[in-house]
mmCIF file of C-alpha atoms in Angstrom:
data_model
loop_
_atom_site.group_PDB
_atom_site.id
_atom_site.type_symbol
_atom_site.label_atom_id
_atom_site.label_comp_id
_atom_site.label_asym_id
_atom_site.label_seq_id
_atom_site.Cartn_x
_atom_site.Cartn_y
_atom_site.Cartn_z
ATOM 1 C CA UNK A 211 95.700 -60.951 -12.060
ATOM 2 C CA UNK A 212 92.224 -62.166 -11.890
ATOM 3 C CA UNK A 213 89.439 -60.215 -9.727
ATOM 4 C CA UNK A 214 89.711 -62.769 -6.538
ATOM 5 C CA UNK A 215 93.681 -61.863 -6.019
ATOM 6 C CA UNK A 216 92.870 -58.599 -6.078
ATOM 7 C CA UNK A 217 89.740 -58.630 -3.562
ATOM 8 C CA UNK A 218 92.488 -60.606 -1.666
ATOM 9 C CA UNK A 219 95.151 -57.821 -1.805
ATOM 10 C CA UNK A 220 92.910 -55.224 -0.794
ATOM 11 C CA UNK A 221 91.561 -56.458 1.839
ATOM 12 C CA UNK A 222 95.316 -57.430 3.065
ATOM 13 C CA UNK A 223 95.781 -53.702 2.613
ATOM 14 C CA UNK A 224 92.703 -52.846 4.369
ATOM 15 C CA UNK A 225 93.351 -54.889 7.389
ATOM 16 C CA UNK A 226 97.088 -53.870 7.733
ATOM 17 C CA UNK A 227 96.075 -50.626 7.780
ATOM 18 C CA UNK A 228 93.468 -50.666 9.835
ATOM 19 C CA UNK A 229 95.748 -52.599 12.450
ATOM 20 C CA UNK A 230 98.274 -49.398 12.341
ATOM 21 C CA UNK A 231 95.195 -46.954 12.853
ATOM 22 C CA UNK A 232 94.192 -48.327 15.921
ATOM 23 C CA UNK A 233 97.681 -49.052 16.901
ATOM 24 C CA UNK A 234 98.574 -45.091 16.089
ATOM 25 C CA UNK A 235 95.227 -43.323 16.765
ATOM 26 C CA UNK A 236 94.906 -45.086 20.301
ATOM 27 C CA UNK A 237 97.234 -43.805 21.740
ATOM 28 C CA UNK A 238 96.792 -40.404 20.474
ATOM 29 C CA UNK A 239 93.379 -40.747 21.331
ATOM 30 C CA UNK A 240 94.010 -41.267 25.192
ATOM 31 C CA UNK A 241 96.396 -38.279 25.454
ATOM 32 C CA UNK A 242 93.465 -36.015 24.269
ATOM 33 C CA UNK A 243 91.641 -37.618 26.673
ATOM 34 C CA UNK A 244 93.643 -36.806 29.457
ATOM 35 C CA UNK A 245 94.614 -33.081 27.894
ATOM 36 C CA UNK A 246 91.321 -31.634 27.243
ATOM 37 C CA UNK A 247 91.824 -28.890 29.047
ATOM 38 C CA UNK A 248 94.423 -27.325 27.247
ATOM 39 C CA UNK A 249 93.038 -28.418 23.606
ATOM 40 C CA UNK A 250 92.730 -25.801 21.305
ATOM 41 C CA UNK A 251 89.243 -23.717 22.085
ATOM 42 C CA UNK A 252 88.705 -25.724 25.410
ATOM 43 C CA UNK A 253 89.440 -22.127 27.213
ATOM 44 C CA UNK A 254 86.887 -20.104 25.200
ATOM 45 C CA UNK A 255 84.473 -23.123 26.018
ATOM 46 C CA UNK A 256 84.863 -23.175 29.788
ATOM 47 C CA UNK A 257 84.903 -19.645 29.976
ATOM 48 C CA UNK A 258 81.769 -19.061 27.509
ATOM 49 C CA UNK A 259 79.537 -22.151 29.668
ATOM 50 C CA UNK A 260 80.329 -19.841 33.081
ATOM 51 C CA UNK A 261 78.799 -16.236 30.936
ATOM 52 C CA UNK A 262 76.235 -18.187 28.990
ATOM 53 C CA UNK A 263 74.799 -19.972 32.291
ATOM 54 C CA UNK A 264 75.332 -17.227 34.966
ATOM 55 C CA UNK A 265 74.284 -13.698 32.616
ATOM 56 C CA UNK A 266 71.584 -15.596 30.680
ATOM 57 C CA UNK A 267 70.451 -18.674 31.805
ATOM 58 C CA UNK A 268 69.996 -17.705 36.082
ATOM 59 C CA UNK A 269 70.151 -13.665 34.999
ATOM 60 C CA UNK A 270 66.688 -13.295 37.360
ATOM 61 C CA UNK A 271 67.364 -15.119 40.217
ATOM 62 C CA UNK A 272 67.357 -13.382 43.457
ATOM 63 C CA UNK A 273 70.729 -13.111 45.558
ATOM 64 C CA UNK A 274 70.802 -14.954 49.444
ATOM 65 C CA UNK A 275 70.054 -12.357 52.410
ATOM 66 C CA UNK A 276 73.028 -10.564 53.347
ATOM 67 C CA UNK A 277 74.025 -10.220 57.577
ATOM 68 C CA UNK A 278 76.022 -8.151 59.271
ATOM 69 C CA UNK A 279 78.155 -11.144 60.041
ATOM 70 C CA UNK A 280 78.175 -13.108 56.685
ATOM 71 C CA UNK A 281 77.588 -10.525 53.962
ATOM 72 C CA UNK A 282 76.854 -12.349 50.457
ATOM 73 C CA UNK A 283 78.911 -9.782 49.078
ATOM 74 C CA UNK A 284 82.466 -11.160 50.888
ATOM 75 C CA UNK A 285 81.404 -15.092 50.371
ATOM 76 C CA UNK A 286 83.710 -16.743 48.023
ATOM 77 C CA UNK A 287 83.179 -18.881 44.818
ATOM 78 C CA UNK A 288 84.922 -22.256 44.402
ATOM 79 C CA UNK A 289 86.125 -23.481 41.220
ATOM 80 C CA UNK A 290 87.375 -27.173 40.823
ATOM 81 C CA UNK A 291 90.231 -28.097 38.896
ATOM 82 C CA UNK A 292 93.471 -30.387 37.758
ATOM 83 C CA UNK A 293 96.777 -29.966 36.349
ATOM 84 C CA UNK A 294 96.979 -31.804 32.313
ATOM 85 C CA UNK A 295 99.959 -32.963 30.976
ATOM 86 C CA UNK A 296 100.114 -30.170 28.683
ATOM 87 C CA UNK A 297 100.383 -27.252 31.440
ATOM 88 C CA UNK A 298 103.452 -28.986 33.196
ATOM 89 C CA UNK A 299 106.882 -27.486 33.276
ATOM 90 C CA UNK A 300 110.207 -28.745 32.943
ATOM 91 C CA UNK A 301 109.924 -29.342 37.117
ATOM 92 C CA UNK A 302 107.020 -31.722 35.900
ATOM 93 C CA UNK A 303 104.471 -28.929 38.148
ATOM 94 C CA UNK A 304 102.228 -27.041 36.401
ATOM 95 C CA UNK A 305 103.506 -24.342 34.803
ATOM 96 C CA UNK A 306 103.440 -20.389 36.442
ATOM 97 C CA UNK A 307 101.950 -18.896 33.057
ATOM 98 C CA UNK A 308 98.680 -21.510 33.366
ATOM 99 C CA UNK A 309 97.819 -20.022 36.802
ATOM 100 C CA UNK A 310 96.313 -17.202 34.801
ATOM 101 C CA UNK A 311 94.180 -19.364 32.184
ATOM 102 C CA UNK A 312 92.595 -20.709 35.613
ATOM 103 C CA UNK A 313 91.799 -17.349 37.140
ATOM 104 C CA UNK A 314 90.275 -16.496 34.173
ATOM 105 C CA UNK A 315 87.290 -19.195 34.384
ATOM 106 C CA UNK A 316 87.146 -18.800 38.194
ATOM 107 C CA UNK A 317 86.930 -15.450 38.231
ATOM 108 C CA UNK A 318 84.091 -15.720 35.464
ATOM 109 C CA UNK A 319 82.004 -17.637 37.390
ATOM 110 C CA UNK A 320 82.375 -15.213 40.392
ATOM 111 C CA UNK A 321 81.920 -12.299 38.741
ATOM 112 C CA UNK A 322 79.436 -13.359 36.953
ATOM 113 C CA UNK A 323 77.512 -15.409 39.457
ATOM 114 C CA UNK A 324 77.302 -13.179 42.340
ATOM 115 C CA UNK A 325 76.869 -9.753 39.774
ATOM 116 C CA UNK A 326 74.335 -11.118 37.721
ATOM 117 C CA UNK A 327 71.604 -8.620 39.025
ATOM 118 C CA UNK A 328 73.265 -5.884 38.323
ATOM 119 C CA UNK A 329 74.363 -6.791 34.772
ATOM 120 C CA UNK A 330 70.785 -7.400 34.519
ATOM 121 C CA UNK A 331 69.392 -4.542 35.314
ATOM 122 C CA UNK A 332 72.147 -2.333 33.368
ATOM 123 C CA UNK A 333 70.964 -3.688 30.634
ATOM 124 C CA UNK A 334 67.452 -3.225 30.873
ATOM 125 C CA UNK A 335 64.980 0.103 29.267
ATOM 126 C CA UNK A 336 64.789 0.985 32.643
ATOM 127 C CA UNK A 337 68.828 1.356 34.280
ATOM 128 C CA UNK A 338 68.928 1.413 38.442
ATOM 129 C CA UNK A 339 68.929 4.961 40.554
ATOM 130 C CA UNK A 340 71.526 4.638 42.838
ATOM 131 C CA UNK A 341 71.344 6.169 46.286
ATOM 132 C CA UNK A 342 74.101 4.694 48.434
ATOM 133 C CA UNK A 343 76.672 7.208 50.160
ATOM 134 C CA UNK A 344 80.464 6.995 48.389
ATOM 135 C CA UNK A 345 81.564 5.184 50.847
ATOM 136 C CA UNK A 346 85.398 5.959 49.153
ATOM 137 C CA UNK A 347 85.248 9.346 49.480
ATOM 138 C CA UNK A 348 84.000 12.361 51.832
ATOM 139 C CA UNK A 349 81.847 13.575 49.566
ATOM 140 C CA UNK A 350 77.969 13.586 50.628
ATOM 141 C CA UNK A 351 75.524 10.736 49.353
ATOM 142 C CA UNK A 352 73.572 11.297 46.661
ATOM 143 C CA UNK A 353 70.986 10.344 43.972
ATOM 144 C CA UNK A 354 72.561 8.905 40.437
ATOM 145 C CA UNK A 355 70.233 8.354 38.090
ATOM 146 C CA UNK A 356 72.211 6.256 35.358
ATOM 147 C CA UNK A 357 72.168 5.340 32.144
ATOM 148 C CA UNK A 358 71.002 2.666 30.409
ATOM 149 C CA UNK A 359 73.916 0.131 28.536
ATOM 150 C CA UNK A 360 75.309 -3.081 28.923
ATOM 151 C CA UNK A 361 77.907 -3.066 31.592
ATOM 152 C CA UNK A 362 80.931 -5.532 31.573
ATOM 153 C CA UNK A 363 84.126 -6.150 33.880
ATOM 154 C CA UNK A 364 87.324 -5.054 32.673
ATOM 155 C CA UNK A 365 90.218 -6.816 34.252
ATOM 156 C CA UNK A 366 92.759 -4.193 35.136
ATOM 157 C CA UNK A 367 95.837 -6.012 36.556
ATOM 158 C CA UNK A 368 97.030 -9.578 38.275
ATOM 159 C CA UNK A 369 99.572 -9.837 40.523
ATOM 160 C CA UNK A 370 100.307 -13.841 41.657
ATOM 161 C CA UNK A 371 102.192 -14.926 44.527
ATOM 162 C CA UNK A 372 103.263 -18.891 44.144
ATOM 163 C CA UNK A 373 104.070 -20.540 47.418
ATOM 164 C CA UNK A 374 104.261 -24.618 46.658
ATOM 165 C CA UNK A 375 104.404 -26.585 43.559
ATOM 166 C CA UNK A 376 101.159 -28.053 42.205
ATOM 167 C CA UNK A 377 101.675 -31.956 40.902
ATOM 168 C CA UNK A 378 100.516 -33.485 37.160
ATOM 169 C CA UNK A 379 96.613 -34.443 37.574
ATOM 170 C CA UNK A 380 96.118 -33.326 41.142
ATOM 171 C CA UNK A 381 92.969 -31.557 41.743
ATOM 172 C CA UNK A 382 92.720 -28.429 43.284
ATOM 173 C CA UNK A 383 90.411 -25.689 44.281
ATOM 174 C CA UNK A 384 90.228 -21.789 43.685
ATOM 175 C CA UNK A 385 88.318 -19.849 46.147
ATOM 176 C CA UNK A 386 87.322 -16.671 44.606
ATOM 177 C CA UNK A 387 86.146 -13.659 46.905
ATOM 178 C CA UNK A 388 85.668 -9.788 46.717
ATOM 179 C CA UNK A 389 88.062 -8.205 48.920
ATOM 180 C CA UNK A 390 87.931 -4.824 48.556
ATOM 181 C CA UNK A 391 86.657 -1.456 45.958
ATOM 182 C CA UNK A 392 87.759 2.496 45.585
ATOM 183 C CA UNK A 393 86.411 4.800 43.590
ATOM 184 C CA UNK A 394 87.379 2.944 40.169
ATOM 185 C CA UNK A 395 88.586 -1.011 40.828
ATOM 186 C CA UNK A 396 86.948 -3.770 42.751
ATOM 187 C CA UNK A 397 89.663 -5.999 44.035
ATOM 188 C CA UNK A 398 89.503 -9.754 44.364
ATOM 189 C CA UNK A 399 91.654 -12.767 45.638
ATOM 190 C CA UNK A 400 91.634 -15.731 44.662
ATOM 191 C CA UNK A 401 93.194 -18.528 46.343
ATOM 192 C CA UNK A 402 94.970 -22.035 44.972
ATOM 193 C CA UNK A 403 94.472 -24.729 47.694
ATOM 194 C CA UNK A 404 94.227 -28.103 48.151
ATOM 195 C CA UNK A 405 90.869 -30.137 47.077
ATOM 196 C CA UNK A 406 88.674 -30.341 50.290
ATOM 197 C CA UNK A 407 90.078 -27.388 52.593
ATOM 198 C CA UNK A 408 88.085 -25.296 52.867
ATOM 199 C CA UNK A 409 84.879 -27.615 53.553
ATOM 200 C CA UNK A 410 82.421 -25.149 53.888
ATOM 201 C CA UNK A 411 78.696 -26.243 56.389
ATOM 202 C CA UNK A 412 76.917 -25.221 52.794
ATOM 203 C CA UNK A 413 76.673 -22.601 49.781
ATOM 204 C CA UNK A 414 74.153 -19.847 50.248
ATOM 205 C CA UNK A 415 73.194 -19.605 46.212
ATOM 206 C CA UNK A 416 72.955 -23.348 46.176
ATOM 207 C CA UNK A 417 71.093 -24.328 48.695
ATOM 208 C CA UNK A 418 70.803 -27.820 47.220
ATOM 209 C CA UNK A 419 74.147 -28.819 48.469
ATOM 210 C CA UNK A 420 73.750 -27.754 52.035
ATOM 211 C CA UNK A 421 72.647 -31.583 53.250
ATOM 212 C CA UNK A 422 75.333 -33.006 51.814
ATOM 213 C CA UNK A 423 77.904 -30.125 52.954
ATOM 214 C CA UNK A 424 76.575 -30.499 56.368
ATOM 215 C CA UNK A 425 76.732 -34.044 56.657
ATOM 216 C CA UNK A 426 80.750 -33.700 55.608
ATOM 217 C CA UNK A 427 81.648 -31.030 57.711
ATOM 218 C CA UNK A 428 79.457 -32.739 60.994
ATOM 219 C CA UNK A 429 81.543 -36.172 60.678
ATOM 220 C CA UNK A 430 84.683 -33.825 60.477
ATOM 221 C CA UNK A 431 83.605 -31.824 62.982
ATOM 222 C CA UNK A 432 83.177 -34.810 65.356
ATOM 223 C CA UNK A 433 86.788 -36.328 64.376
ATOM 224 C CA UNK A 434 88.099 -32.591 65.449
ATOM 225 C CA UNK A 435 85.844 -33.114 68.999
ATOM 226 C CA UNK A 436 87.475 -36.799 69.415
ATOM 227 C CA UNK A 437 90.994 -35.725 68.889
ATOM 228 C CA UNK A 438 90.546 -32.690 71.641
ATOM 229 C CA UNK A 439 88.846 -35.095 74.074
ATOM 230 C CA UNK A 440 91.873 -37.367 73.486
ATOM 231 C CA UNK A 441 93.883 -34.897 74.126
ATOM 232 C CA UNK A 442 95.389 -34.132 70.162
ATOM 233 C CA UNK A 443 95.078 -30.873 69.117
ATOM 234 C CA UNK A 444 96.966 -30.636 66.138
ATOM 235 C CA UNK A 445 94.855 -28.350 63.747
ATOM 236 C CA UNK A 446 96.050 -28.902 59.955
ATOM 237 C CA UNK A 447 96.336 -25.876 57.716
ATOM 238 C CA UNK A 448 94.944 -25.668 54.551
ATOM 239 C CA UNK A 449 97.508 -25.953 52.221
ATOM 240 C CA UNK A 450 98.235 -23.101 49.860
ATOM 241 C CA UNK A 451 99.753 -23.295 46.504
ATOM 242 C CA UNK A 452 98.830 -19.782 45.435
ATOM 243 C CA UNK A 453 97.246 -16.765 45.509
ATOM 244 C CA UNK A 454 96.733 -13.963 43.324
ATOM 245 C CA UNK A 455 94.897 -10.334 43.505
ATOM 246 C CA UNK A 456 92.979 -8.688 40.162
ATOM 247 C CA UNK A 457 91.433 -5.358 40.027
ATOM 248 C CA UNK A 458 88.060 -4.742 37.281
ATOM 249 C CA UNK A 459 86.697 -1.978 36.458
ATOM 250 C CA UNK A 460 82.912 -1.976 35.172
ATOM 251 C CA UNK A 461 83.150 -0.164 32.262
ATOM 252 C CA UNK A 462 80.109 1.064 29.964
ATOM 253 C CA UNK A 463 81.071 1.616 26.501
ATOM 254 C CA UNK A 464 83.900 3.980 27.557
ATOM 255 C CA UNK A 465 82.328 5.613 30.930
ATOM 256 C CA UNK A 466 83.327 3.795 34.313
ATOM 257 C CA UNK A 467 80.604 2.449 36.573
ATOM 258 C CA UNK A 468 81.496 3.249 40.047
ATOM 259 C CA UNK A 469 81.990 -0.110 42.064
ATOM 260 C CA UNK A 470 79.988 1.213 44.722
ATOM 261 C CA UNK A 471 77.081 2.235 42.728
ATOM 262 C CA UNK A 472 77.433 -1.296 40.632
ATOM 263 C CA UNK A 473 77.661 -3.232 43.906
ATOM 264 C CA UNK A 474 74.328 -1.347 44.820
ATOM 265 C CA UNK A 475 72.578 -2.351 42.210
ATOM 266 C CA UNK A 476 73.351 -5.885 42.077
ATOM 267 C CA UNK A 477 71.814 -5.710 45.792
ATOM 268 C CA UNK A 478 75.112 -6.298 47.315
ATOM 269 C CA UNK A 479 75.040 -3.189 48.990
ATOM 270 C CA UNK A 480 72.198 -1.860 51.225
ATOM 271 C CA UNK A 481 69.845 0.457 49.488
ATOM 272 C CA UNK A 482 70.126 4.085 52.086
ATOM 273 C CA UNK A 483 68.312 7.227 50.695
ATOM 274 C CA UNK A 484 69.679 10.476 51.542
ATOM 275 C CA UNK A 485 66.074 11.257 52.241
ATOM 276 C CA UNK A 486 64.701 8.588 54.574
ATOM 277 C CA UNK A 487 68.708 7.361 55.429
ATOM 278 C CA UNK A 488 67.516 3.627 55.830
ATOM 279 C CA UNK A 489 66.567 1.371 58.181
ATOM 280 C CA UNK A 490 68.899 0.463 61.282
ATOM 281 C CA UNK A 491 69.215 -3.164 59.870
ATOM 282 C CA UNK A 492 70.469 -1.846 57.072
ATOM 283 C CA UNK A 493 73.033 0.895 58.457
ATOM 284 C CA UNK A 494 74.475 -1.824 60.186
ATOM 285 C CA UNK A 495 74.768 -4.165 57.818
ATOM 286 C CA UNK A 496 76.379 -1.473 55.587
ATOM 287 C CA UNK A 497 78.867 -0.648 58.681
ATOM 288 C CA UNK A 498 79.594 -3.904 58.702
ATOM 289 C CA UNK A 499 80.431 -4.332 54.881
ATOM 290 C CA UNK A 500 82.363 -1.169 54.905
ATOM 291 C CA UNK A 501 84.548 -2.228 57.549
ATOM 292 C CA UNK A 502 85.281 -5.000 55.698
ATOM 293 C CA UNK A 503 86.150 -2.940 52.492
ATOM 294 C CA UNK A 504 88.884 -0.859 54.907
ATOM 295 C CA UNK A 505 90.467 -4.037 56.101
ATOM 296 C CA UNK A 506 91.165 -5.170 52.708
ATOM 297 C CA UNK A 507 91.947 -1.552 51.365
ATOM 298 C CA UNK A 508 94.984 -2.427 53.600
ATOM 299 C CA UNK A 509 96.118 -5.322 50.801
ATOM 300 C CA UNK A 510 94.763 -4.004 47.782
ATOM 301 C CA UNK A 511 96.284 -0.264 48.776
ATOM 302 C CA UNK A 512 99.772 -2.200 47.819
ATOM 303 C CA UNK A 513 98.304 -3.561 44.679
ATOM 304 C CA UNK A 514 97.630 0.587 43.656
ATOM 305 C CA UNK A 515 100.406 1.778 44.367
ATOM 306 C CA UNK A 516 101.889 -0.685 41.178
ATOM 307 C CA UNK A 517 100.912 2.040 38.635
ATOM 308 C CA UNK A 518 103.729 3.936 39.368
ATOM 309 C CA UNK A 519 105.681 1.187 37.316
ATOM 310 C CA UNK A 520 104.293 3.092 34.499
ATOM 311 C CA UNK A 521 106.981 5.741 34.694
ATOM 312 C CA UNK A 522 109.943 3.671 35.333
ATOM 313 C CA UNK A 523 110.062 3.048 31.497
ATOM 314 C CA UNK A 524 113.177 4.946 30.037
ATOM 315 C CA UNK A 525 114.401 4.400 26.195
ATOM 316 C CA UNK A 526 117.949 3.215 26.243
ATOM 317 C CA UNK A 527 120.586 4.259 23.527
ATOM 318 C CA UNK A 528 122.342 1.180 24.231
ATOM 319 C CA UNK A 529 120.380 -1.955 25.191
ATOM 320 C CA UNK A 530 121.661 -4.791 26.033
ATOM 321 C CA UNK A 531 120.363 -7.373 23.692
ATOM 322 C CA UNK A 532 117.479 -7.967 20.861
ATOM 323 C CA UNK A 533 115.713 -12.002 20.438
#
């Protein structure tokens, strides 16, 4: 077989199998495409982008100005995102167990986000003195002078409460919010709801968006004021696919930062000295935060009450079954 034939057969071979490559490989191509969320690593990555741009990146920038009626500490975080065909379940919704894989990013971002000061200055030669009453207890306020040490958040629970069934590729939305702290755990919620509910006028940390927010939520605040003057008032409720309350603890190689003293350093809280006891802006704006943290008390109280599952383990000398 002379050297043309076998030019010819090879590139026979070459083009065969470069048809079934493309034919094989573009398919498989498209479903990572449409399944990068749940590829191998893609979790680490979205969670790593929310630490590396919130703790380093925008470490130093100075919270909004809390108010009495809009505290920045309450205002929630919203995290956007869609169910892959690799998180369905048999039901073809996505699947219970990839709720949590979610809350993990969006709670990130929030804690991370709205904390950032406090991480900051944890971390720093210099750590913050902390002067703010324990607003948990009855003991008397006093001066902490703390140590310095990176802190981090330590989740210490989830409980999830699934109300409707979220469809393949729909987008959704998780608002993220502080709720409520004791003496040890800060409490959030974080809500599953429907893309565009909540609508918000603006975002106080990106003030950037506030024109465009604005604009949305005047044109459907205008639809609202023509349906009333006609004479509709049918109000539609965000919709709700799930919710789901986690407790942290800051912890500090193996002490436990106080909420209360962490929340004061990241400015959340209003600085009052036992000394000069504050200014009157700021006594009410602390009223006004710590009625807040009673009302959700009320929720997260149930959530506390959970470690008591701890005892009902009892070793069995005849179990039912081993997989």
């Amino acid at each position: 077989m002379d050297d043309s034939n076998l030019s010819h057969l090879a590139s026979q071979a070459l083009s065969k199998f470069t048809a079934y490559s493309v034919f094989i490989l573009t398919p498989a191509l498209f479903l990572l495409l449409i399944n990068l969320k749940s590829l191998p690593l893609t979790w680490h990555m979205r969670l790593f982008y929310g630490y590396i741009k919130h703790y380093y990146l925008e470490r130093n920038r100075p919270l909004p100005i809390s108010t009495p009626t809009n505290p920045t500490l309450f205002q929630p975080t919203i995290y956007t995102s869609s169910t892959p065909l690799l998180e369905l379940d048999f039901n073809l919704h996505k699947s219970n167990s990839t709720y949590f894989s979610d809350l993990d990013i969006a709670r990130g971002h929030h804690l991370y986000c709205l904390f950032r000061l406090g991480f900051t200055k944890y971390s720093s030669p210099n750590p913050p003195t902390i002067s703010s009453p324990t607003s948990t207890s009855t003991q008397a306020e006093q001066t902490i002078k703390t140590r310095s040490g990176r802190v981090h958040p330590a989740l210490g629970g989830v409980t999830c409460t699934f109300k409707r069934e979220i469809k393949p590729y729909q987008q959704y939305e998780i608002w993220t919010r502080v709720v409520s702290w004791d003496t040890k755990w800060l409490y959030l919620i974080s809500h599953f709801v429907e893309k565009g509910a909540g609508n918000p006028m603006g975002y106080s940390d990106q003030p950037w968006r506030q024109h465009h927010s604005r604009q949305t939520h005047s044109s459907e605040s205008s639809k609202i004021d023509q349906k009333e003057k006609s004479g509709n008032k049918t109000v539609k409720k965000p919709k709700i696919y799930a919710f789901a309350v986690s407790k942290y603890a800051f912890k500090q190689g193996r002490l436990t930062v106080p909420p209360v003293s962490f929340l004061e350093a990241c400015e959340l809280l209003p600085r009052i000295s036992p000394d000069e006891g504050g200014s009157e802006d700021a006594k009410i704006l602390w009223e006004a935060i710590e009625a807040r943290r009673k009302e959700g008390m009320g929720l997260c109280g149930n959530m506390a009450g959970l470690e008591d599952g701890l005892g009902l383990f009892e070793e069995e000398e005849i179990c039912f079954a081993r997989y």
